[in-house]
Amino acid sequence: MPVDYSKWDALELSDDSDIEVHPNVDKRSFIRAKQNQIHMERQQRKLQIETLKYERQVNDGLMKRISSLLSALKAHAAEAETRNPGEVAFQAVMESVGNPEDDKPPARPEGVHAQEEQPPTYTKMMATLLDQVNKELDEKKPENRYNAMIEEIGVHLKKVQELQQELLKKLAELEKEESRKITSESIHTGFDSSHVNKSAPSTSGTKPDDSKVELLNPNFSMTKPEESKASAADDDEDKEIEASPDARKFANIKASNYRESNTFISAHPHILSEKETDGLLIMAFDAQLDGKDDFARQCVHQALLLQYCRALGKDGVALFFKRITTKGHQAQDVFYKDVQDTYYRIKNRAAEINAQREAEGASGEGVEQIQLHAVEPGTEIKIKIPPEQSENDDEKRGREIYNGFSPDMQKALASGSLDKVNEVLGKMKVDDAEEVVGLLSEAGILSLEEQIIDATTEEGQKHLKEIEEQAALESYADDPE
């Protein structure tokens, strides 16, 4: 009976002894390099498969919420013709929120998007989507805003669905490539019975290298994943965002004083922007780093207040304050939970940073400073201030430089104490301190002179002995023989 060996066509060994290499290339090194390349490509392909599966899982949750919102909006379409459309839309948004416990996306598998932060909650995703929809409606200015909102949200849902199809297509291609070749991981026990010869396991046990069988996969390219990572890293380098003066005033309004917040927004509507929300969140983070818990929580509250007002559309401000001040309304639970979750994320991150700073301080990693010390033994740095009245051009220039120093530096120089000068330099930034030292040298204020030691005193004799020992060590270092 003929044996069909076609099933082994997909098996390609990286340590094949029949492989031919250039005479100048070491064969074993070449084989090891190919093994490493195969292993890296396989791991990269597995990571891509896990990433695509995770992204599809997150998108499924987002599609579920968009579909729920569309259904709620369509169910209240008739009410929008007799009531305030904005109020009806707000009611539909609140009804489509769902269970708060399912608001967080699933946990990411190990290695997936490791360089990025955790994805936002579905509530924030929906708020961002509604923000985009309202901006598009403000530009188009449709006659029936409610129906136009339904259409725009439907467009966004279609985009997510198309993205899911693309991810599914890529996932199928990668899984097909993964299963195209026979790998050591695809080996499994086919039969396991008691009458199998015991010599078989011992034979396989004498070949530990069998578990290292690798595949060649020359068609895979890693350029696209690297380009995507590089572009993602470039996108993360955003410019510094800072809240405007009006937004800072808004942050000082107590979280419980909704009347004052409403009045302030009415007088300063320009703070209803995404930039101001981000600026207030950065203020909250800075306040938390300084230990100002109450103010940090207040900044988070005011930042999310602006975000919710934006997300609710043209009449969002009035709708928000109407619902948030209605006792027992569902909107309160949703908003307060979002504030609480956001604040605790900021609090935990700030605690980690402060702990890291304390650890660095405890390990002796202090701030870099510029200090003046005499290098040669038996010498010391003398301070000489140029006279005010002098006809010498160098001394005139030196006096001008001296007059340009800060009062603290002038006072330290006038004292003649190098320690006091170092104390002032230690409070400066490194660049500023280096510039001051250069000016001191240019003005001729610092000079290196031999130190006069009184050998008749006990302290002087001790100092003289230290200098002699230092000189002997340096002499030995220059001529060890």
mmCIF file of N, CA and C in Angstrom, residues 23-147:
data_model
loop_
_atom_site.group_PDB
_atom_site.id
_atom_site.type_symbol
_atom_site.label_atom_id
_atom_site.label_comp_id
_atom_site.label_asym_id
_atom_site.label_seq_id
_atom_site.Cartn_x
_atom_site.Cartn_y
_atom_site.Cartn_z
ATOM 1 N N PRO A 23 30.319 29.909 1.849
ATOM 2 C CA PRO A 23 31.510 29.369 2.547
ATOM 3 C C PRO A 23 32.025 30.280 3.653
ATOM 4 N N ASN A 24 31.812 31.602 3.532
ATOM 5 C CA ASN A 24 32.308 32.537 4.540
ATOM 6 C C ASN A 24 31.362 32.682 5.728
ATOM 7 N N VAL A 25 30.215 31.998 5.692
ATOM 8 C CA VAL A 25 29.219 32.090 6.762
ATOM 9 C C VAL A 25 29.240 30.811 7.585
ATOM 10 N N ASP A 26 29.320 30.955 8.910
ATOM 11 C CA ASP A 26 29.286 29.788 9.791
ATOM 12 C C ASP A 26 27.897 29.153 9.747
ATOM 13 N N LYS A 27 27.844 27.866 9.452
ATOM 14 C CA LYS A 27 26.558 27.192 9.256
ATOM 15 C C LYS A 27 25.741 27.145 10.535
ATOM 16 N N ARG A 28 26.363 26.859 11.661
ATOM 17 C CA ARG A 28 25.618 26.776 12.917
ATOM 18 C C ARG A 28 25.054 28.144 13.315
ATOM 19 N N SER A 29 25.855 29.170 13.144
ATOM 20 C CA SER A 29 25.366 30.515 13.467
ATOM 21 C C SER A 29 24.210 30.909 12.567
ATOM 22 N N PHE A 30 24.306 30.511 11.290
ATOM 23 C CA PHE A 30 23.232 30.826 10.358
ATOM 24 C C PHE A 30 21.937 30.135 10.763
ATOM 25 N N ILE A 31 22.048 28.859 11.182
ATOM 26 C CA ILE A 31 20.857 28.109 11.595
ATOM 27 C C ILE A 31 20.249 28.722 12.852
ATOM 28 N N ARG A 32 21.103 29.092 13.832
ATOM 29 C CA ARG A 32 20.580 29.713 15.061
ATOM 30 C C ARG A 32 19.897 31.046 14.760
ATOM 31 N N ALA A 33 20.474 31.815 13.840
ATOM 32 C CA ALA A 33 19.869 33.096 13.478
ATOM 33 C C ALA A 33 18.495 32.887 12.854
ATOM 34 N N LYS A 34 18.386 31.856 11.991
ATOM 35 C CA LYS A 34 17.086 31.575 11.383
ATOM 36 C C LYS A 34 16.077 31.099 12.414
ATOM 37 N N GLN A 35 16.542 30.318 13.383
ATOM 38 C CA GLN A 35 15.639 29.871 14.445
ATOM 39 C C GLN A 35 15.084 31.063 15.228
ATOM 40 N N ASN A 36 15.982 32.000 15.569
ATOM 41 C CA ASN A 36 15.538 33.192 16.300
ATOM 42 C C ASN A 36 14.563 34.016 15.472
ATOM 43 N N GLN A 37 14.849 34.132 14.183
ATOM 44 C CA GLN A 37 13.957 34.901 13.309
ATOM 45 C C GLN A 37 12.581 34.256 13.246
ATOM 46 N N ILE A 38 12.553 32.936 13.114
ATOM 47 C CA ILE A 38 11.270 32.220 13.049
ATOM 48 C C ILE A 38 10.493 32.398 14.338
ATOM 49 N N HIS A 39 11.207 32.277 15.456
ATOM 50 C CA HIS A 39 10.541 32.418 16.758
ATOM 51 C C HIS A 39 9.947 33.814 16.932
ATOM 52 N N MET A 40 10.706 34.840 16.554
ATOM 53 C CA MET A 40 10.222 36.217 16.691
ATOM 54 C C MET A 40 9.008 36.475 15.799
ATOM 55 N N GLU A 41 9.064 35.981 14.574
ATOM 56 C CA GLU A 41 7.943 36.183 13.651
ATOM 57 C C GLU A 41 6.687 35.479 14.150
ATOM 58 N N ARG A 42 6.881 34.285 14.694
ATOM 59 C CA ARG A 42 5.725 33.551 15.215
ATOM 60 C C ARG A 42 5.105 34.267 16.410
ATOM 61 N N GLN A 43 5.955 34.755 17.336
ATOM 62 C CA GLN A 43 5.444 35.490 18.492
ATOM 63 C C GLN A 43 4.743 36.766 18.068
ATOM 64 N N GLN A 44 5.298 37.451 17.073
ATOM 65 C CA GLN A 44 4.672 38.685 16.583
ATOM 66 C C GLN A 44 3.308 38.393 15.964
ATOM 67 N N ARG A 45 3.206 37.292 15.233
ATOM 68 C CA ARG A 45 1.944 36.928 14.617
ATOM 69 C C ARG A 45 0.903 36.565 15.679
ATOM 70 N N LYS A 46 1.339 35.843 16.711
ATOM 71 C CA LYS A 46 0.409 35.507 17.794
ATOM 72 C C LYS A 46 -0.074 36.762 18.509
ATOM 73 N N LEU A 47 0.840 37.720 18.726
ATOM 74 C CA LEU A 47 0.460 38.966 19.399
ATOM 75 C C LEU A 47 -0.539 39.750 18.551
ATOM 76 N N GLN A 48 -0.342 39.752 17.225
ATOM 77 C CA GLN A 48 -1.292 40.428 16.342
ATOM 78 C C GLN A 48 -2.667 39.766 16.411
ATOM 79 N N ILE A 49 -2.680 38.445 16.464
ATOM 80 C CA ILE A 49 -3.969 37.739 16.552
ATOM 81 C C ILE A 49 -4.676 38.090 17.853
ATOM 82 N N GLU A 50 -3.942 38.086 18.973
ATOM 83 C CA GLU A 50 -4.541 38.448 20.264
ATOM 84 C C GLU A 50 -5.046 39.882 20.245
ATOM 85 N N THR A 51 -4.281 40.791 19.614
ATOM 86 C CA THR A 51 -4.686 42.204 19.549
ATOM 87 C C THR A 51 -5.965 42.378 18.762
ATOM 88 N N LEU A 52 -6.041 41.719 17.602
ATOM 89 C CA LEU A 52 -7.252 41.828 16.777
ATOM 90 C C LEU A 52 -8.467 41.254 17.493
ATOM 91 N N LYS A 53 -8.280 40.137 18.189
ATOM 92 C CA LYS A 53 -9.399 39.555 18.934
ATOM 93 C C LYS A 53 -9.875 40.492 20.039
ATOM 94 N N TYR A 54 -8.905 41.122 20.724
ATOM 95 C CA TYR A 54 -9.273 42.046 21.810
ATOM 96 C C TYR A 54 -9.994 43.284 21.260
ATOM 97 N N GLU A 55 -9.487 43.843 20.146
ATOM 98 C CA GLU A 55 -10.127 45.020 19.558
ATOM 99 C C GLU A 55 -11.547 44.703 19.103
ATOM 100 N N ARG A 56 -11.753 43.508 18.552
ATOM 101 C CA ARG A 56 -13.104 43.125 18.145
ATOM 102 C C ARG A 56 -14.015 42.982 19.362
ATOM 103 N N GLN A 57 -13.474 42.490 20.460
ATOM 104 C CA GLN A 57 -14.268 42.330 21.681
ATOM 105 C C GLN A 57 -14.703 43.694 22.227
ATOM 106 N N VAL A 58 -13.778 44.666 22.218
ATOM 107 C CA VAL A 58 -14.126 46.019 22.686
ATOM 108 C C VAL A 58 -15.143 46.657 21.747
ATOM 109 N N ASN A 59 -14.935 46.489 20.443
ATOM 110 C CA ASN A 59 -15.866 47.077 19.469
ATOM 111 C C ASN A 59 -17.254 46.459 19.564
ATOM 112 N N ASP A 60 -17.323 45.170 19.909
ATOM 113 C CA ASP A 60 -18.636 44.540 20.106
ATOM 114 C C ASP A 60 -19.403 45.220 21.229
ATOM 115 N N GLY A 61 -18.701 45.513 22.333
ATOM 116 C CA GLY A 61 -19.357 46.216 23.441
ATOM 117 C C GLY A 61 -19.802 47.602 23.056
ATOM 118 N N LEU A 62 -18.972 48.313 22.255
ATOM 119 C CA LEU A 62 -19.335 49.655 21.816
ATOM 120 C C LEU A 62 -20.525 49.616 20.858
ATOM 121 N N MET A 63 -20.521 48.643 19.935
ATOM 122 C CA MET A 63 -21.647 48.514 18.998
ATOM 123 C C MET A 63 -22.946 48.224 19.739
ATOM 124 N N LYS A 64 -22.866 47.435 20.791
ATOM 125 C CA LYS A 64 -24.054 47.112 21.581
ATOM 126 C C LYS A 64 -24.665 48.374 22.178
ATOM 127 N N ARG A 65 -23.811 49.268 22.680
ATOM 128 C CA ARG A 65 -24.308 50.497 23.291
ATOM 129 C C ARG A 65 -24.817 51.493 22.264
ATOM 130 N N ILE A 66 -24.157 51.566 21.099
ATOM 131 C CA ILE A 66 -24.639 52.462 20.042
ATOM 132 C C ILE A 66 -25.994 51.988 19.534
ATOM 133 N N SER A 67 -26.120 50.675 19.359
ATOM 134 C CA SER A 67 -27.403 50.131 18.903
ATOM 135 C C SER A 67 -28.498 50.385 19.940
ATOM 136 N N SER A 68 -28.153 50.247 21.220
ATOM 137 C CA SER A 68 -29.126 50.514 22.279
ATOM 138 C C SER A 68 -29.559 51.976 22.273
ATOM 139 N N LEU A 69 -28.595 52.879 22.054
ATOM 140 C CA LEU A 69 -28.922 54.301 21.983
ATOM 141 C C LEU A 69 -29.815 54.605 20.784
ATOM 142 N N LEU A 70 -29.500 54.003 19.634
ATOM 143 C CA LEU A 70 -30.332 54.220 18.443
ATOM 144 C C LEU A 70 -31.755 53.724 18.674
ATOM 145 N N SER A 71 -31.888 52.566 19.306
ATOM 146 C CA SER A 71 -33.224 52.027 19.570
ATOM 147 C C SER A 71 -34.008 52.945 20.502
ATOM 148 N N ALA A 72 -33.323 53.489 21.521
ATOM 149 C CA ALA A 72 -34.001 54.393 22.451
ATOM 150 C C ALA A 72 -34.414 55.689 21.759
ATOM 151 N N LEU A 73 -33.534 56.211 20.902
ATOM 152 C CA LEU A 73 -33.859 57.451 20.186
ATOM 153 C C LEU A 73 -35.042 57.236 19.234
ATOM 154 N N LYS A 74 -35.049 56.109 18.533
ATOM 155 C CA LYS A 74 -36.154 55.830 17.610
ATOM 156 C C LYS A 74 -37.464 55.596 18.367
ATOM 157 N N ALA A 75 -37.367 54.990 19.559
ATOM 158 C CA ALA A 75 -38.576 54.735 20.343
ATOM 159 C C ALA A 75 -39.220 56.030 20.831
ATOM 160 N N HIS A 76 -38.412 57.070 21.024
ATOM 161 C CA HIS A 76 -38.932 58.357 21.514
ATOM 162 C C HIS A 76 -39.066 59.386 20.391
ATOM 163 N N ALA A 77 -39.003 58.926 19.147
ATOM 164 C CA ALA A 77 -39.071 59.863 18.023
ATOM 165 C C ALA A 77 -40.391 60.626 18.008
ATOM 166 N N ALA A 78 -41.475 59.938 18.355
ATOM 167 C CA ALA A 78 -42.779 60.608 18.355
ATOM 168 C C ALA A 78 -42.848 61.680 19.443
ATOM 169 N N GLU A 79 -42.253 61.424 20.590
ATOM 170 C CA GLU A 79 -42.270 62.409 21.668
ATOM 171 C C GLU A 79 -41.479 63.648 21.300
ATOM 172 N N ALA A 80 -40.432 63.499 20.465
ATOM 173 C CA ALA A 80 -39.596 64.632 20.095
ATOM 174 C C ALA A 80 -40.365 65.686 19.294
ATOM 175 N N GLU A 81 -41.482 65.299 18.702
ATOM 176 C CA GLU A 81 -42.256 66.256 17.913
ATOM 177 C C GLU A 81 -43.152 67.128 18.791
ATOM 178 N N THR A 82 -43.463 66.646 20.001
ATOM 179 C CA THR A 82 -44.344 67.411 20.901
ATOM 180 C C THR A 82 -43.592 67.997 22.082
ATOM 181 N N ARG A 83 -42.420 67.438 22.413
ATOM 182 C CA ARG A 83 -41.629 67.928 23.543
ATOM 183 C C ARG A 83 -40.316 68.524 23.054
ATOM 184 N N ASN A 84 -39.526 69.003 23.990
ATOM 185 C CA ASN A 84 -38.201 69.539 23.657
ATOM 186 C C ASN A 84 -37.321 68.398 23.131
ATOM 187 N N PRO A 85 -36.830 68.477 21.873
ATOM 188 C CA PRO A 85 -36.029 67.379 21.324
ATOM 189 C C PRO A 85 -34.792 67.084 22.157
ATOM 190 N N GLY A 86 -34.153 68.144 22.678
ATOM 191 C CA GLY A 86 -32.959 67.939 23.484
ATOM 192 C C GLY A 86 -33.253 67.167 24.748
ATOM 193 N N GLU A 87 -34.396 67.464 25.391
ATOM 194 C CA GLU A 87 -34.770 66.767 26.603
ATOM 195 C C GLU A 87 -35.098 65.308 26.313
ATOM 196 N N VAL A 88 -35.759 65.064 25.205
ATOM 197 C CA VAL A 88 -36.082 63.689 24.816
ATOM 198 C C VAL A 88 -34.792 62.910 24.521
ATOM 199 N N ALA A 89 -33.825 63.579 23.852
ATOM 200 C CA ALA A 89 -32.549 62.919 23.541
ATOM 201 C C ALA A 89 -31.801 62.580 24.820
ATOM 202 N N PHE A 90 -31.832 63.494 25.791
ATOM 203 C CA PHE A 90 -31.168 63.226 27.067
ATOM 204 C C PHE A 90 -31.795 62.020 27.763
ATOM 205 N N GLN A 91 -33.124 61.931 27.714
ATOM 206 C CA GLN A 91 -33.818 60.799 28.325
ATOM 207 C C GLN A 91 -33.415 59.495 27.651
ATOM 208 N N ALA A 92 -33.289 59.532 26.320
ATOM 209 C CA ALA A 92 -32.885 58.327 25.587
ATOM 210 C C ALA A 92 -31.458 57.921 25.937
ATOM 211 N N VAL A 93 -30.571 58.928 26.108
ATOM 212 C CA VAL A 93 -29.187 58.627 26.474
ATOM 213 C C VAL A 93 -29.136 57.953 27.838
ATOM 214 N N MET A 94 -29.907 58.458 28.792
ATOM 215 C CA MET A 94 -29.918 57.888 30.136
ATOM 216 C C MET A 94 -30.479 56.458 30.148
ATOM 217 N N GLU A 95 -31.471 56.200 29.295
ATOM 218 C CA GLU A 95 -32.059 54.874 29.243
ATOM 219 C C GLU A 95 -31.122 53.848 28.626
ATOM 220 N N SER A 96 -30.216 54.309 27.773
ATOM 221 C CA SER A 96 -29.332 53.385 27.056
ATOM 222 C C SER A 96 -28.016 53.161 27.785
ATOM 223 N N VAL A 97 -27.884 53.720 28.984
ATOM 224 C CA VAL A 97 -26.624 53.590 29.711
ATOM 225 C C VAL A 97 -26.312 52.137 30.031
ATOM 226 N N GLY A 98 -27.294 51.403 30.502
ATOM 227 C CA GLY A 98 -27.085 49.991 30.823
ATOM 228 C C GLY A 98 -26.554 49.791 32.226
ATOM 229 N N ASN A 99 -26.042 48.599 32.476
ATOM 230 C CA ASN A 99 -25.545 48.235 33.798
ATOM 231 C C ASN A 99 -24.187 48.889 34.055
ATOM 232 N N PRO A 100 -24.044 49.653 35.156
ATOM 233 C CA PRO A 100 -22.747 50.295 35.444
ATOM 234 C C PRO A 100 -21.612 49.300 35.624
ATOM 235 N N GLU A 101 -21.911 48.078 36.038
ATOM 236 C CA GLU A 101 -20.860 47.090 36.245
ATOM 237 C C GLU A 101 -20.216 46.653 34.937
ATOM 238 N N ASP A 102 -20.945 46.800 33.822
ATOM 239 C CA ASP A 102 -20.409 46.408 32.517
ATOM 240 C C ASP A 102 -19.843 47.588 31.755
ATOM 241 N N ASP A 103 -19.569 48.702 32.466
ATOM 242 C CA ASP A 103 -19.127 49.915 31.786
ATOM 243 C C ASP A 103 -17.669 49.830 31.361
ATOM 244 N N LYS A 104 -16.868 49.043 32.059
ATOM 245 C CA LYS A 104 -15.456 48.945 31.729
ATOM 246 C C LYS A 104 -15.228 47.901 30.640
ATOM 247 N N PRO A 105 -14.368 48.201 29.645
ATOM 248 C CA PRO A 105 -14.033 47.199 28.624
ATOM 249 C C PRO A 105 -13.304 46.020 29.272
ATOM 250 N N PRO A 106 -13.263 44.870 28.611
ATOM 251 C CA PRO A 106 -12.579 43.702 29.175
ATOM 252 C C PRO A 106 -11.089 43.965 29.364
ATOM 253 N N ALA A 107 -10.502 43.241 30.286
ATOM 254 C CA ALA A 107 -9.074 43.406 30.562
ATOM 255 C C ALA A 107 -8.245 42.993 29.347
ATOM 256 N N ARG A 108 -7.162 43.718 29.116
ATOM 257 C CA ARG A 108 -6.319 43.425 27.963
ATOM 258 C C ARG A 108 -5.431 42.208 28.227
ATOM 259 N N PRO A 109 -5.257 41.342 27.238
ATOM 260 C CA PRO A 109 -4.308 40.228 27.392
ATOM 261 C C PRO A 109 -2.891 40.763 27.536
ATOM 262 N N GLU A 110 -2.024 39.959 28.089
ATOM 263 C CA GLU A 110 -0.641 40.379 28.312
ATOM 264 C C GLU A 110 0.049 40.657 26.981
ATOM 265 N N GLY A 111 0.688 41.829 26.906
ATOM 266 C CA GLY A 111 1.422 42.211 25.707
ATOM 267 C C GLY A 111 0.619 42.994 24.698
ATOM 268 N N VAL A 112 -0.705 43.035 24.833
ATOM 269 C CA VAL A 112 -1.552 43.753 23.873
ATOM 270 C C VAL A 112 -1.605 45.227 24.258
ATOM 271 N N HIS A 113 -1.195 46.102 23.325
ATOM 272 C CA HIS A 113 -1.177 47.561 23.557
ATOM 273 C C HIS A 113 -0.486 47.889 24.877
ATOM 274 N N ALA A 114 0.682 47.260 25.084
ATOM 275 C CA ALA A 114 1.373 47.440 26.365
ATOM 276 C C ALA A 114 1.874 48.865 26.547
ATOM 277 N N GLN A 115 2.113 49.600 25.440
ATOM 278 C CA GLN A 115 2.637 50.956 25.540
ATOM 279 C C GLN A 115 1.544 51.997 25.729
ATOM 280 N N GLU A 116 0.297 51.595 25.721
ATOM 281 C CA GLU A 116 -0.809 52.541 25.812
ATOM 282 C C GLU A 116 -1.522 52.392 27.145
ATOM 283 N N GLU A 117 -2.283 53.424 27.506
ATOM 284 C CA GLU A 117 -3.060 53.378 28.732
ATOM 285 C C GLU A 117 -4.285 52.491 28.536
ATOM 286 N N GLN A 118 -4.916 52.153 29.668
ATOM 287 C CA GLN A 118 -6.128 51.334 29.589
ATOM 288 C C GLN A 118 -7.209 52.087 28.811
ATOM 289 N N PRO A 119 -8.009 51.380 28.011
ATOM 290 C CA PRO A 119 -9.053 52.064 27.238
ATOM 291 C C PRO A 119 -10.074 52.713 28.161
ATOM 292 N N PRO A 120 -10.695 53.827 27.732
ATOM 293 C CA PRO A 120 -11.690 54.489 28.582
ATOM 294 C C PRO A 120 -12.945 53.637 28.732
ATOM 295 N N THR A 121 -13.803 54.046 29.655
ATOM 296 C CA THR A 121 -15.054 53.326 29.859
ATOM 297 C C THR A 121 -15.967 53.532 28.656
ATOM 298 N N TYR A 122 -16.956 52.649 28.528
ATOM 299 C CA TYR A 122 -17.898 52.792 27.415
ATOM 300 C C TYR A 122 -18.697 54.092 27.539
ATOM 301 N N THR A 123 -18.938 54.552 28.781
ATOM 302 C CA THR A 123 -19.643 55.830 28.963
ATOM 303 C C THR A 123 -18.852 56.970 28.338
ATOM 304 N N LYS A 124 -17.524 56.972 28.538
ATOM 305 C CA LYS A 124 -16.703 58.022 27.941
ATOM 306 C C LYS A 124 -16.648 57.885 26.429
ATOM 307 N N MET A 125 -16.600 56.647 25.944
ATOM 308 C CA MET A 125 -16.618 56.452 24.487
ATOM 309 C C MET A 125 -17.901 57.028 23.888
ATOM 310 N N MET A 126 -19.032 56.761 24.544
ATOM 311 C CA MET A 126 -20.301 57.270 24.045
ATOM 312 C C MET A 126 -20.362 58.795 24.145
ATOM 313 N N ALA A 127 -19.777 59.354 25.230
ATOM 314 C CA ALA A 127 -19.759 60.809 25.374
ATOM 315 C C ALA A 127 -18.944 61.448 24.257
ATOM 316 N N THR A 128 -17.809 60.837 23.912
ATOM 317 C CA THR A 128 -16.997 61.348 22.803
ATOM 318 C C THR A 128 -17.746 61.245 21.482
ATOM 319 N N LEU A 129 -18.443 60.132 21.274
ATOM 320 C CA LEU A 129 -19.225 59.958 20.044
ATOM 321 C C LEU A 129 -20.322 61.015 19.942
ATOM 322 N N LEU A 130 -21.055 61.241 21.049
ATOM 323 C CA LEU A 130 -22.117 62.256 21.037
ATOM 324 C C LEU A 130 -21.545 63.638 20.827
ATOM 325 N N ASP A 131 -20.347 63.882 21.357
ATOM 326 C CA ASP A 131 -19.689 65.163 21.147
ATOM 327 C C ASP A 131 -19.399 65.387 19.668
ATOM 328 N N GLN A 132 -18.904 64.347 18.992
ATOM 329 C CA GLN A 132 -18.637 64.455 17.558
ATOM 330 C C GLN A 132 -19.928 64.662 16.771
ATOM 331 N N VAL A 133 -20.974 63.933 17.158
ATOM 332 C CA VAL A 133 -22.261 64.073 16.459
ATOM 333 C C VAL A 133 -22.808 65.478 16.598
ATOM 334 N N ASN A 134 -22.729 66.047 17.792
ATOM 335 C CA ASN A 134 -23.240 67.401 18.004
ATOM 336 C C ASN A 134 -22.443 68.438 17.230
ATOM 337 N N LYS A 135 -21.121 68.239 17.119
ATOM 338 C CA LYS A 135 -20.308 69.164 16.325
ATOM 339 C C LYS A 135 -20.718 69.107 14.853
ATOM 340 N N GLU A 136 -20.955 67.898 14.356
ATOM 341 C CA GLU A 136 -21.376 67.757 12.954
ATOM 342 C C GLU A 136 -22.747 68.383 12.725
ATOM 343 N N LEU A 137 -23.644 68.233 13.696
ATOM 344 C CA LEU A 137 -24.978 68.829 13.556
ATOM 345 C C LEU A 137 -24.907 70.345 13.628
ATOM 346 N N ASP A 138 -24.012 70.885 14.461
ATOM 347 C CA ASP A 138 -23.865 72.343 14.532
ATOM 348 C C ASP A 138 -23.369 72.908 13.214
ATOM 349 N N GLU A 139 -22.525 72.136 12.509
ATOM 350 C CA GLU A 139 -22.029 72.601 11.208
ATOM 351 C C GLU A 139 -23.112 72.500 10.131
ATOM 352 N N LYS A 140 -23.861 71.401 10.131
ATOM 353 C CA LYS A 140 -24.878 71.193 9.092
ATOM 354 C C LYS A 140 -26.155 71.995 9.351
ATOM 355 N N LYS A 141 -26.506 72.221 10.644
ATOM 356 C CA LYS A 141 -27.714 72.948 11.041
ATOM 357 C C LYS A 141 -28.971 72.395 10.354
ATOM 358 N N PRO A 142 -29.320 71.143 10.617
ATOM 359 C CA PRO A 142 -30.502 70.557 9.960
ATOM 360 C C PRO A 142 -31.799 71.134 10.552
ATOM 361 N N GLU A 143 -32.884 71.007 9.787
ATOM 362 C CA GLU A 143 -34.172 71.500 10.268
ATOM 363 C C GLU A 143 -34.686 70.631 11.414
ATOM 364 N N ASN A 144 -34.630 69.331 11.255
ATOM 365 C CA ASN A 144 -35.061 68.417 12.310
ATOM 366 C C ASN A 144 -33.810 67.824 12.955
ATOM 367 N N ARG A 145 -33.364 68.424 14.053
ATOM 368 C CA ARG A 145 -32.110 68.013 14.692
ATOM 369 C C ARG A 145 -32.208 66.604 15.271
ATOM 370 N N TYR A 146 -33.373 66.247 15.768
ATOM 371 C CA TYR A 146 -33.535 64.939 16.407
ATOM 372 C C TYR A 146 -33.332 63.811 15.384
ATOM 373 N N ASN A 147 -34.012 63.926 14.236
ATOM 374 C CA ASN A 147 -33.860 62.899 13.198
ATOM 375 C C ASN A 147 -32.441 62.891 12.630
#
